[in-house]
Tab-separated table of C-alpha atoms and ligand atoms in Angstrom:
chain	number	residue	atom	x	y	z
I	103	MET	CA	36.664	16.919	19.112
I	104	ASN	CA	34.812	13.623	18.892
I	105	ASN	CA	36.867	11.349	16.189
I	106	HIS	CA	34.961	8.295	16.663
I	107	PRO	CA	33.361	8.328	12.760
I	108	TYR	CA	30.694	5.920	14.086
I	109	ALA	CA	29.690	8.094	17.109
I	110	TRP	CA	26.780	9.605	15.562
I	111	ILE	CA	24.607	6.632	15.458
I	112	GLN	CA	24.143	6.546	19.050
I	113	ALA	CA	23.496	9.993	19.360
I	114	SER	CA	20.859	9.610	16.429
I	115	LEU	CA	19.494	6.935	18.271
I	116	ALA	CA	18.931	9.198	21.346
I	117	THR	CA	17.300	11.840	19.744
I	118	ILE	CA	14.868	8.984	18.128
I	119	HIS	CA	14.203	7.802	21.647
I	120	HIS	CA	13.471	11.393	22.893
I	121	ALA	CA	11.094	12.321	20.202
I	122	ASP	CA	9.108	8.995	21.120
I	123	TRP	CA	9.649	7.790	17.311
I	124	TYR	CA	11.725	4.990	17.966
I	125	ARG	CA	10.066	1.450	16.711
I	126	SER	CA	10.843	-2.264	16.891
I	127	VAL	CA	9.662	-5.355	15.728
I	128	GLN	CA	7.037	-7.205	17.366
I	129	THR	CA	6.790	-11.228	17.163
I	130	ILE	CA	3.981	-12.693	16.069
I	131	HIS	CA	3.891	-16.551	16.815
I	132	SER	CA	0.633	-17.944	14.754
I	133	LEU	CA	-0.712	-17.884	11.318
I	134	PRO	CA	-1.898	-14.740	10.005
I	135	GLY	CA	-5.339	-14.096	11.140
I	136	ALA	CA	-8.194	-11.660	12.644
I	137	THR	CA	-6.674	-12.837	15.736
I	138	VAL	CA	-2.747	-13.588	15.987
I	139	LEU	CA	-0.773	-14.622	18.940
I	140	LEU	CA	1.378	-11.591	19.621
I	141	SER	CA	4.441	-12.232	22.040
I	142	GLY	CA	2.293	-14.724	23.772
I	143	GLN	CA	-0.745	-12.682	24.052
I	144	GLU	CA	-3.665	-13.688	22.181
I	145	VAL	CA	-4.847	-10.293	20.371
I	146	ILE	CA	-7.450	-9.357	18.019
I	147	ASN	CA	-5.507	-7.968	14.605
I	148	PHE	CA	-6.158	-4.291	13.199
I	149	ALA	CA	-2.583	-4.411	12.136
I	150	SER	CA	-3.165	-6.389	9.166
I	151	ASN	CA	-2.617	-5.834	5.371
I	152	ASP	CA	-4.073	-9.155	4.812
I	153	TYR	CA	-7.673	-7.499	3.799
I	154	LEU	CA	-9.333	-10.603	2.590
I	155	GLY	CA	-8.050	-13.346	5.141
I	156	LEU	CA	-6.157	-14.981	2.247
I	157	ALA	CA	-2.064	-14.972	4.036
I	158	ALA	CA	-3.121	-18.030	5.411
I	159	ASP	CA	-5.650	-19.904	3.045
I	160	GLN	CA	-4.928	-23.575	2.324
I	161	ARG	CA	-5.286	-22.921	-1.292
I	162	LEU	CA	-2.405	-20.399	-1.293
I	163	GLN	CA	-0.285	-22.632	0.513
I	164	LYS	CA	-0.925	-25.571	-1.143
I	165	ALA	CA	0.233	-23.943	-4.389
I	166	ALA	CA	3.122	-22.192	-2.757
I	167	ILE	CA	3.832	-25.935	-1.606
I	168	THR	CA	3.456	-27.428	-4.945
I	169	ALA	CA	5.476	-24.607	-6.895
I	170	ILE	CA	8.588	-24.970	-4.251
I	171	LYS	CA	8.564	-28.982	-5.125
I	172	ASP	CA	8.452	-28.642	-9.078
I	173	PHE	CA	10.706	-25.606	-9.482
I	174	GLY	CA	12.669	-25.299	-5.949
I	175	THR	CA	12.957	-22.533	-3.181
I	176	GLY	CA	14.923	-19.843	-5.343
I	177	SER	CA	14.113	-18.976	-8.754
I	178	THR	CA	18.098	-18.580	-9.370
I	179	GLY	CA	18.807	-15.609	-11.158
I	180	SER	CA	16.775	-12.510	-12.734
I	181	ARG	CA	14.028	-12.747	-15.114
I	182	LEU	CA	16.335	-11.951	-18.151
I	183	LEU	CA	18.829	-14.944	-16.915
I	184	SER	CA	17.864	-18.042	-15.466
I	185	GLY	CA	15.074	-16.492	-13.425
I	186	HIS	CA	12.190	-16.746	-15.615
I	187	ARG	CA	9.275	-19.333	-15.213
I	188	GLU	CA	6.055	-20.159	-16.873
I	189	LEU	CA	4.338	-19.350	-13.430
I	190	HIS	CA	5.547	-15.689	-13.844
I	191	ARG	CA	4.045	-14.952	-16.884
I	192	ASN	CA	0.662	-17.058	-15.779
I	193	LEU	CA	0.848	-14.536	-12.818
I	194	GLU	CA	1.381	-11.417	-15.229
I	195	GLN	CA	-1.537	-12.575	-17.552
I	196	ALA	CA	-3.899	-13.063	-14.646
I	197	ILE	CA	-3.328	-9.635	-13.439
I	198	THR	CA	-3.568	-8.004	-16.922
I	199	SER	CA	-6.968	-9.824	-17.016
I	200	THR	CA	-7.866	-8.420	-13.691
I	201	LYS	CA	-7.130	-4.986	-14.354
I	202	GLN	CA	-7.922	-5.146	-18.213
I	203	THR	CA	-4.824	-3.774	-19.185
I	204	GLU	CA	-2.817	-4.610	-21.981
I	205	ASP	CA	-0.061	-6.340	-20.243
I	206	THR	CA	1.897	-6.523	-16.789
I	207	VAL	CA	5.396	-7.188	-15.526
I	208	ILE	CA	5.885	-8.471	-11.980
I	209	PHE	CA	8.726	-7.389	-9.714
I	210	SER	CA	10.042	-8.489	-6.321
I	211	SER	CA	8.403	-5.857	-4.267
I	212	GLY	CA	5.733	-3.546	-4.629
I	213	TYR	CA	8.592	-1.205	-3.508
I	214	LEU	CA	10.928	-1.821	-6.451
I	215	ALA	CA	8.074	-1.492	-8.812
I	216	ASN	CA	7.590	1.911	-7.927
I	217	LEU	CA	11.671	2.628	-7.869
I	218	GLY	CA	11.698	0.538	-11.205
I	219	ALA	CA	8.627	1.900	-12.932
I	220	ILE	CA	9.617	5.720	-11.863
I	221	THR	CA	13.179	5.516	-12.769
I	222	ALA	CA	12.342	3.947	-16.099
I	223	ILE	CA	10.053	6.794	-17.355
I	224	VAL	CA	11.463	9.989	-16.721
I	225	GLY	CA	14.824	11.293	-16.038
I	226	LYS	CA	16.788	14.752	-15.689
I	227	ARG	CA	14.495	16.971	-18.243
I	228	ASP	CA	11.391	15.594	-16.649
I	229	LEU	CA	8.742	16.839	-14.005
I	230	ILE	CA	7.000	14.559	-11.538
I	231	LEU	CA	4.346	16.300	-9.520
I	232	SER	CA	3.927	14.127	-6.186
I	233	ASP	CA	0.862	13.817	-3.583
I	234	GLN	CA	2.528	15.193	-0.211
I	235	TYR	CA	1.190	11.624	1.368
I	236	ASN	CA	2.524	9.463	-1.118
I	237	HIS	CA	3.807	6.153	0.010
I	238	SER	CA	7.531	6.729	0.389
I	239	SER	CA	8.336	4.117	-2.209
I	240	LEU	CA	6.704	6.811	-4.445
I	241	LYS	CA	8.716	9.608	-3.222
I	242	ASN	CA	11.896	7.675	-3.171
I	243	GLY	CA	11.224	6.594	-6.781
I	244	ALA	CA	11.086	10.026	-7.480
I	245	ILE	CA	14.106	11.284	-6.071
I	246	LEU	CA	16.007	8.266	-7.936
I	247	SER	CA	14.928	9.111	-10.952
I	248	GLY	CA	16.722	12.772	-11.028
I	249	ALA	CA	13.272	14.336	-12.215
I	250	ALA	CA	12.484	18.028	-10.682
I	251	LEU	CA	10.082	17.348	-8.267
I	252	VAL	CA	7.141	19.040	-7.006
I	253	GLU	CA	4.959	17.884	-4.492
I	254	TYR	CA	1.858	19.220	-4.283
I	255	PRO	CA	-0.610	19.419	-1.294
I	256	HIS	CA	-3.229	16.204	-0.450
I	257	CYS	CA	-5.412	15.545	-3.128
I	258	ASP	CA	-5.852	19.669	-3.948
I	259	ILE	CA	-6.592	19.531	-7.749
I	260	ILE	CA	-6.758	23.058	-7.904
I	261	LYS	CA	-3.107	23.663	-6.626
I	262	LEU	CA	-2.066	20.539	-8.708
I	263	THR	CA	-3.809	22.682	-11.602
I	264	GLU	CA	-1.428	25.999	-11.055
I	265	LYS	CA	1.475	23.795	-10.687
I	266	LEU	CA	0.954	22.502	-14.382
I	267	GLN	CA	0.400	25.832	-15.749
I	268	GLU	CA	3.248	27.493	-13.864
I	269	GLN	CA	5.882	24.519	-15.011
I	270	ARG	CA	4.557	21.954	-17.107
I	271	GLN	CA	5.884	23.801	-20.507
I	272	ASN	CA	9.827	24.133	-19.145
I	273	TYR	CA	9.859	20.231	-19.051
I	274	ARG	CA	10.310	17.287	-21.643
I	275	ARG	CA	7.899	14.728	-19.847
I	276	CYS	CA	5.718	14.774	-17.076
I	277	LEU	CA	4.528	12.158	-14.516
I	278	ILE	CA	1.847	12.690	-11.929
I	279	ILE	CA	2.546	10.129	-9.030
I	280	THR	CA	-0.199	9.098	-6.461
I	281	ASP	CA	-1.157	6.622	-4.051
I	282	SER	CA	-5.048	5.363	-4.725
I	283	VAL	CA	-5.974	4.164	-1.292
I	284	PHE	CA	-3.752	6.569	0.755
I	285	SER	CA	-2.008	3.954	2.825
I	286	MET	CA	-1.818	5.839	6.341
I	287	ASP	CA	-5.128	7.528	6.049
I	288	GLY	CA	-7.477	5.611	3.905
I	289	ASP	CA	-8.612	8.185	1.915
I	290	LEU	CA	-8.985	8.171	-1.909
I	291	CYS	CA	-7.231	10.029	-4.541
I	292	PRO	CA	-9.489	12.249	-7.133
I	293	LEU	CA	-8.505	9.582	-9.787
I	294	PRO	CA	-11.004	11.025	-12.606
I	295	GLN	CA	-9.737	14.138	-12.255
I	296	LEU	CA	-6.260	13.423	-12.187
I	297	LEU	CA	-6.688	11.761	-15.269
I	298	ASP	CA	-8.453	14.493	-16.911
I	299	LEU	CA	-5.661	16.862	-15.796
I	300	ALA	CA	-3.206	14.529	-17.117
I	301	GLU	CA	-4.685	14.292	-20.532
I	302	LYS	CA	-5.182	18.264	-20.713
I	303	PHE	CA	-1.215	18.927	-20.003
I	304	SER	CA	0.218	15.741	-21.772
I	305	CYS	CA	1.119	14.411	-18.371
I	306	MET	CA	1.610	10.534	-17.666
I	307	LEU	CA	-0.211	9.578	-14.602
I	308	LEU	CA	1.047	6.907	-12.340
I	309	VAL	CA	-1.355	5.425	-9.627
I	310	ASP	CA	-0.229	2.994	-6.474
I	311	GLU	CA	-2.947	0.628	-5.919
I	312	ALA	CA	-1.341	-1.211	-3.175
I	313	HIS	CA	-4.167	-0.834	-0.661
I	314	ALA	CA	-6.731	-0.872	-3.455
I	315	THR	CA	-5.986	-4.303	-5.188
I	316	GLY	CA	-8.378	-7.081	-4.407
I	317	VAL	CA	-9.976	-4.696	-2.047
I	318	MET	CA	-12.105	-1.838	-4.301
I	319	GLY	CA	-14.070	-2.063	-6.959
I	320	GLU	CA	-16.784	-4.644	-8.242
I	321	THR	CA	-14.049	-7.363	-9.428
I	322	GLY	CA	-11.471	-6.142	-6.901
I	323	ALA	CA	-9.381	-4.779	-9.637
I	324	GLY	CA	-8.571	-1.525	-7.560
I	325	CYS	CA	-9.750	2.409	-7.774
I	326	VAL	CA	-9.313	2.209	-11.207
I	327	GLU	CA	-12.225	-0.074	-11.874
I	328	TYR	CA	-14.270	1.562	-8.736
I	329	PHE	CA	-13.993	5.144	-10.268
I	330	GLY	CA	-15.066	3.559	-13.709
I	331	CYS	CA	-11.794	4.518	-15.373
I	332	THR	CA	-11.101	0.954	-16.678
I	333	GLY	CA	-9.635	1.525	-20.217
I	334	ARG	CA	-7.985	4.574	-19.803
I	335	GLU	CA	-4.444	4.917	-20.421
I	336	LEU	CA	-2.444	5.032	-17.184
I	337	ILE	CA	0.031	3.428	-15.198
I	338	GLN	CA	-1.073	0.979	-12.054
I	339	VAL	CA	1.299	-0.116	-9.659
I	340	GLY	CA	0.535	-2.483	-6.807
I	341	THR	CA	1.442	-5.177	-4.672
I	342	LEU	CA	0.989	-8.828	-4.368
I	343	SER	CA	1.691	-8.460	-0.696
I	344	LYS	CA	-1.520	-7.205	0.876
I	345	ALA	CA	-4.856	-8.522	-0.092
I	346	LEU	CA	-3.561	-10.728	-2.475
I	347	GLY	CA	-1.568	-12.364	0.916
I	348	SER	CA	1.927	-13.295	-0.889
I	349	LEU	CA	4.532	-11.398	-1.902
I	350	GLY	CA	5.749	-9.200	-4.345
I	351	GLY	CA	5.011	-6.070	-7.195
I	352	TYR	CA	3.408	-5.233	-10.283
I	353	VAL	CA	3.220	-2.916	-13.105
I	354	ALA	CA	0.079	-3.230	-15.300
I	355	GLY	CA	-0.289	-0.504	-18.659
I	356	SER	CA	-0.124	-0.963	-21.988
I	357	SER	CA	2.163	-3.447	-23.815
I	358	ALA	CA	4.666	-0.743	-25.024
I	359	LEU	CA	4.885	0.638	-21.576
I	360	VAL	CA	5.877	-3.058	-19.992
I	361	ASP	CA	7.837	-4.112	-22.967
I	362	PHE	CA	10.166	-0.434	-21.831
I	363	LEU	CA	9.818	-1.331	-18.346
I	364	ARG	CA	11.186	-4.824	-19.136
I	365	ASN	CA	14.034	-3.187	-20.632
I	366	ARG	CA	14.994	-0.225	-18.725
I	367	ALA	CA	13.665	-0.615	-15.414
I	368	PRO	CA	16.816	-1.648	-13.284
I	369	SER	CA	14.884	-2.768	-10.068
I	370	TRP	CA	13.576	-5.396	-12.265
I	371	ILE	CA	16.555	-6.376	-14.570
I	372	TYR	CA	19.089	-6.627	-11.772
I	373	THR	CA	17.352	-8.548	-9.067
I	374	THR	CA	16.505	-11.977	-8.686
I	375	ALA	CA	13.228	-13.148	-9.919
I	376	LEU	CA	10.389	-13.504	-7.418
I	377	SER	CA	10.302	-17.036	-5.595
I	378	PRO	CA	8.178	-19.889	-7.677
I	379	ALA	CA	6.695	-20.216	-3.845
I	380	ASP	CA	5.508	-16.675	-3.929
I	381	THR	CA	4.304	-16.453	-7.489
I	382	ALA	CA	2.216	-19.420	-7.389
I	383	ALA	CA	0.360	-18.023	-3.778
I	384	ALA	CA	-0.267	-14.806	-5.466
I	385	LEU	CA	-1.598	-16.546	-8.389
I	386	ALA	CA	-3.941	-18.658	-6.298
I	387	ALA	CA	-5.328	-15.381	-4.857
I	388	VAL	CA	-5.882	-13.990	-7.916
I	389	GLU	CA	-7.990	-16.882	-9.046
I	390	ILE	CA	-9.766	-16.547	-5.661
I	391	VAL	CA	-10.533	-12.760	-5.503
I	392	GLN	CA	-11.780	-13.100	-9.168
I	393	GLN	CA	-14.287	-16.277	-8.213
I	394	GLU	CA	-15.172	-15.247	-4.233
I	395	PRO	CA	-16.535	-11.900	-4.500
I	396	GLU	CA	-18.196	-12.595	-1.276
I	397	ARG	CA	-14.648	-11.983	0.867
I	398	ARG	CA	-14.791	-8.481	-0.323
I	399	GLN	CA	-18.648	-8.249	0.182
I	400	GLN	CA	-17.972	-9.554	4.036
I	401	LEU	CA	-14.924	-6.946	4.141
I	402	TRP	CA	-16.964	-3.806	2.874
I	403	ASP	CA	-19.969	-5.169	5.317
I	404	ASN	CA	-17.582	-5.106	8.342
I	405	VAL	CA	-15.994	-1.661	7.489
I	406	ASN	CA	-19.902	-0.052	7.330
I	407	TYR	CA	-20.644	-1.986	10.852
I	408	LEU	CA	-17.019	-0.861	12.344
I	409	LYS	CA	-18.012	2.746	11.358
I	410	ARG	CA	-21.570	2.903	12.263
I	411	LEU	CA	-20.209	1.543	15.851
I	412	ILE	CA	-17.556	4.274	16.188
I	413	THR	CA	-20.232	7.253	14.796
I	414	GLU	CA	-22.575	5.667	17.459
I	415	SER	CA	-20.831	5.008	20.884
I	416	LEU	CA	-17.562	7.500	19.930
I	417	PRO	CA	-18.671	10.515	19.259
I	418	ASN	CA	-15.803	12.102	20.075
I	419	LEU	CA	-13.003	9.846	18.632
I	420	LYS	CA	-11.583	11.990	15.625
I	421	LEU	CA	-12.109	9.868	12.798
I	422	LEU	CA	-10.001	11.067	9.386
I	423	PRO	CA	-11.959	10.571	6.542
I	424	SER	CA	-11.640	7.195	4.680
I	425	GLU	CA	-13.268	5.255	1.803
I	426	SER	CA	-11.530	2.073	2.226
I	427	PRO	CA	-10.713	-0.407	4.945
I	428	ILE	CA	-8.383	2.066	6.718
I	429	LEU	CA	-9.626	3.339	9.929
I	430	CYS	CA	-7.383	6.148	11.565
I	431	PHE	CA	-7.987	8.369	14.493
I	432	GLN	CA	-5.771	11.390	14.976
I	433	LEU	CA	-3.931	11.906	18.201
I	434	PRO	CA	-2.571	14.890	19.844
I	435	ASP	CA	1.250	13.923	19.888
I	436	ALA	CA	3.382	10.616	19.002
I	437	ALA	CA	3.536	9.851	23.291
I	438	THR	CA	-0.192	10.044	23.525
I	439	ALA	CA	-0.472	7.505	20.637
I	440	LEU	CA	2.264	5.278	21.853
I	441	LYS	CA	0.598	4.904	25.088
I	442	ALA	CA	-3.032	4.496	23.429
I	443	GLY	CA	-1.397	1.799	21.196
I	444	LYS	CA	-0.206	0.181	24.457
I	445	HIS	CA	-3.637	0.588	26.656
I	446	LEU	CA	-5.195	-1.114	23.609
I	447	ARG	CA	-2.403	-3.703	23.520
I	448	GLU	CA	-2.923	-4.376	26.987
I	449	ALA	CA	-6.677	-4.967	26.436
I	450	GLY	CA	-6.342	-7.714	23.665
I	451	ILE	CA	-6.169	-5.016	20.588
I	452	PHE	CA	-3.305	-5.275	17.909
I	453	ALA	CA	-3.913	-1.598	16.151
I	454	PRO	CA	-0.081	0.354	15.679
I	455	ALA	CA	0.467	3.818	16.670
I	456	ILE	CA	1.627	5.173	13.670
I	457	ARG	CA	3.809	8.578	14.099
I	458	PRO	CA	6.003	10.712	12.469
I	459	PRO	CA	7.917	10.683	10.315
I	460	THR	CA	6.062	8.128	8.487
I	461	VAL	CA	2.803	10.785	9.036
I	462	PRO	CA	2.976	14.111	9.916
I	463	THR	CA	0.403	13.983	12.784
I	464	SER	CA	0.422	11.041	15.091
I	465	ARG	CA	-2.287	8.510	14.864
I	466	ILE	CA	-4.091	4.557	15.663
I	467	ARG	CA	-4.896	3.037	12.221
I	468	LEU	CA	-6.959	0.286	12.155
I	469	SER	CA	-7.382	-2.080	9.273
I	470	VAL	CA	-10.224	-3.844	8.743
I	471	MET	CA	-10.161	-7.630	7.299
I	472	ALA	CA	-13.076	-9.972	5.800
I	473	THR	CA	-12.003	-12.360	8.429
I	474	HIS	CA	-13.067	-10.274	11.475
I	475	THR	CA	-16.646	-10.863	13.099
I	476	TYR	CA	-18.704	-8.708	14.159
I	477	LEU	CA	-17.754	-9.498	17.685
I	478	HIS	CA	-14.066	-8.504	17.207
I	479	LEU	CA	-15.304	-5.118	15.962
I	480	GLU	CA	-17.594	-4.832	19.089
I	481	GLN	CA	-14.883	-5.553	21.400
I	482	LEU	CA	-12.663	-3.254	19.873
I	483	VAL	CA	-15.284	-0.275	20.348
I	484	GLU	CA	-15.858	-1.448	23.728
I	485	VAL	CA	-12.136	-1.135	24.466
I	486	LEU	CA	-12.208	2.322	23.019
I	487	LYS	CA	-14.913	3.384	24.805
I	488	ARG	CA	-13.142	2.586	28.381
I	489	MET	CA	-10.463	4.339	26.905
I	490	GLN	CA	-12.552	7.590	26.780
I	491	LEU	CA	-10.157	8.885	24.000
O	50	PLP	C1	2.876	-1.565	0.607
O	50	PLP	C2	2.996	-0.312	-0.278
O	50	PLP	C3	4.204	-0.515	-0.764
O	50	PLP	C4	4.814	-1.307	-1.214
O	50	PLP	O1	4.949	-2.871	-1.361
O	50	PLP	P1	5.677	-3.979	-0.956
O	50	PLP	O2	5.059	-4.829	-1.939
O	50	PLP	O3	5.013	-4.328	0.430
O	50	PLP	O4	7.082	-3.553	-1.236
O	50	PLP	C5	4.256	0.273	-2.397
O	50	PLP	N1	2.948	1.296	-2.289
O	50	PLP	C6	2.020	1.587	-1.345
O	50	PLP	C7	1.161	2.581	-1.401
O	50	PLP	C8	1.952	0.338	-0.256
O	50	PLP	O5	1.046	0.849	1.108
């Protein structure tokens, strides 16, 4: 008998290796951008969430530096103690104005925003209905809340309706949770239908706009705007760390909801406030998103161009359905996906293999950015052609 209490860790790691699920970090030695220096090699970057190219923008850098000079590097406490600055409130107001909600509260990450919101608004007597492909932060928020948790098949309104008919009456409150842009697939949730269902069955609806903020909708307000649902009552969560090029998360909704979260969301109350630099950079980004729609236009031009190139010259590539800058092609297994990722990398393309347990089926995931040139996209397609996928 093996009595060593930590011996299982090595054994588990060996299992992970064996399944081709093992993961490790890769070092980038340059500013974020359409091309990056990855372990000494210049590669075209299709692995970044920096959709609008703001993470290296001079104006964000300048805002962050000024904030550090004025307020220091750390915020020194939680928002309710010594951590609150006017910058935090300015950012919350800027997001409120973009989303056209009543109020917003910013968290130290999108992950913490989901944990905080979900655990605050439902508990043991309540029901959560969760899309099967939801992000980890939604899934773990649901588990942590202690509510009864039921997954429904991906974007399946009929199955969701059935589950509501069967189970809604057995619980006090009900919350439907979903990504708006699905982060590992690139497709969209059926938001108008979800809102109608939520109304019909007296449920709350929480949508995670992490990949939609700055990207979807006329003004970049997200899928709520894209689907023409602005002003309808729901809970919008998102991140400051993707299109907004900074770090942090937010929850936007009614004044009552936001006020309640400031009193009841443990991952907001008991953690240090967002740093002045991150806050100021995100604020600069929200302003740029509002003032420079041409960045979003360029992003969508690029997405459409790449989709056209792939359809025309790679008819055998199995692209998953996508209505966002996230394009995935499916591969038979984790080992094939890893090999494809490695080939791409050797050919100067940085596009990660996404494998279980992150997703049910292995794939290569490409994120398009506004800062890619047509030449970058053409080079990607040339490499894919040579790989004969
Ligand atoms: C990235 C992401 C998050 C987490 O946001 P962070 O700010 O990086 O913690 C949450 N939800 C979804 C859908 C995401 O893609």
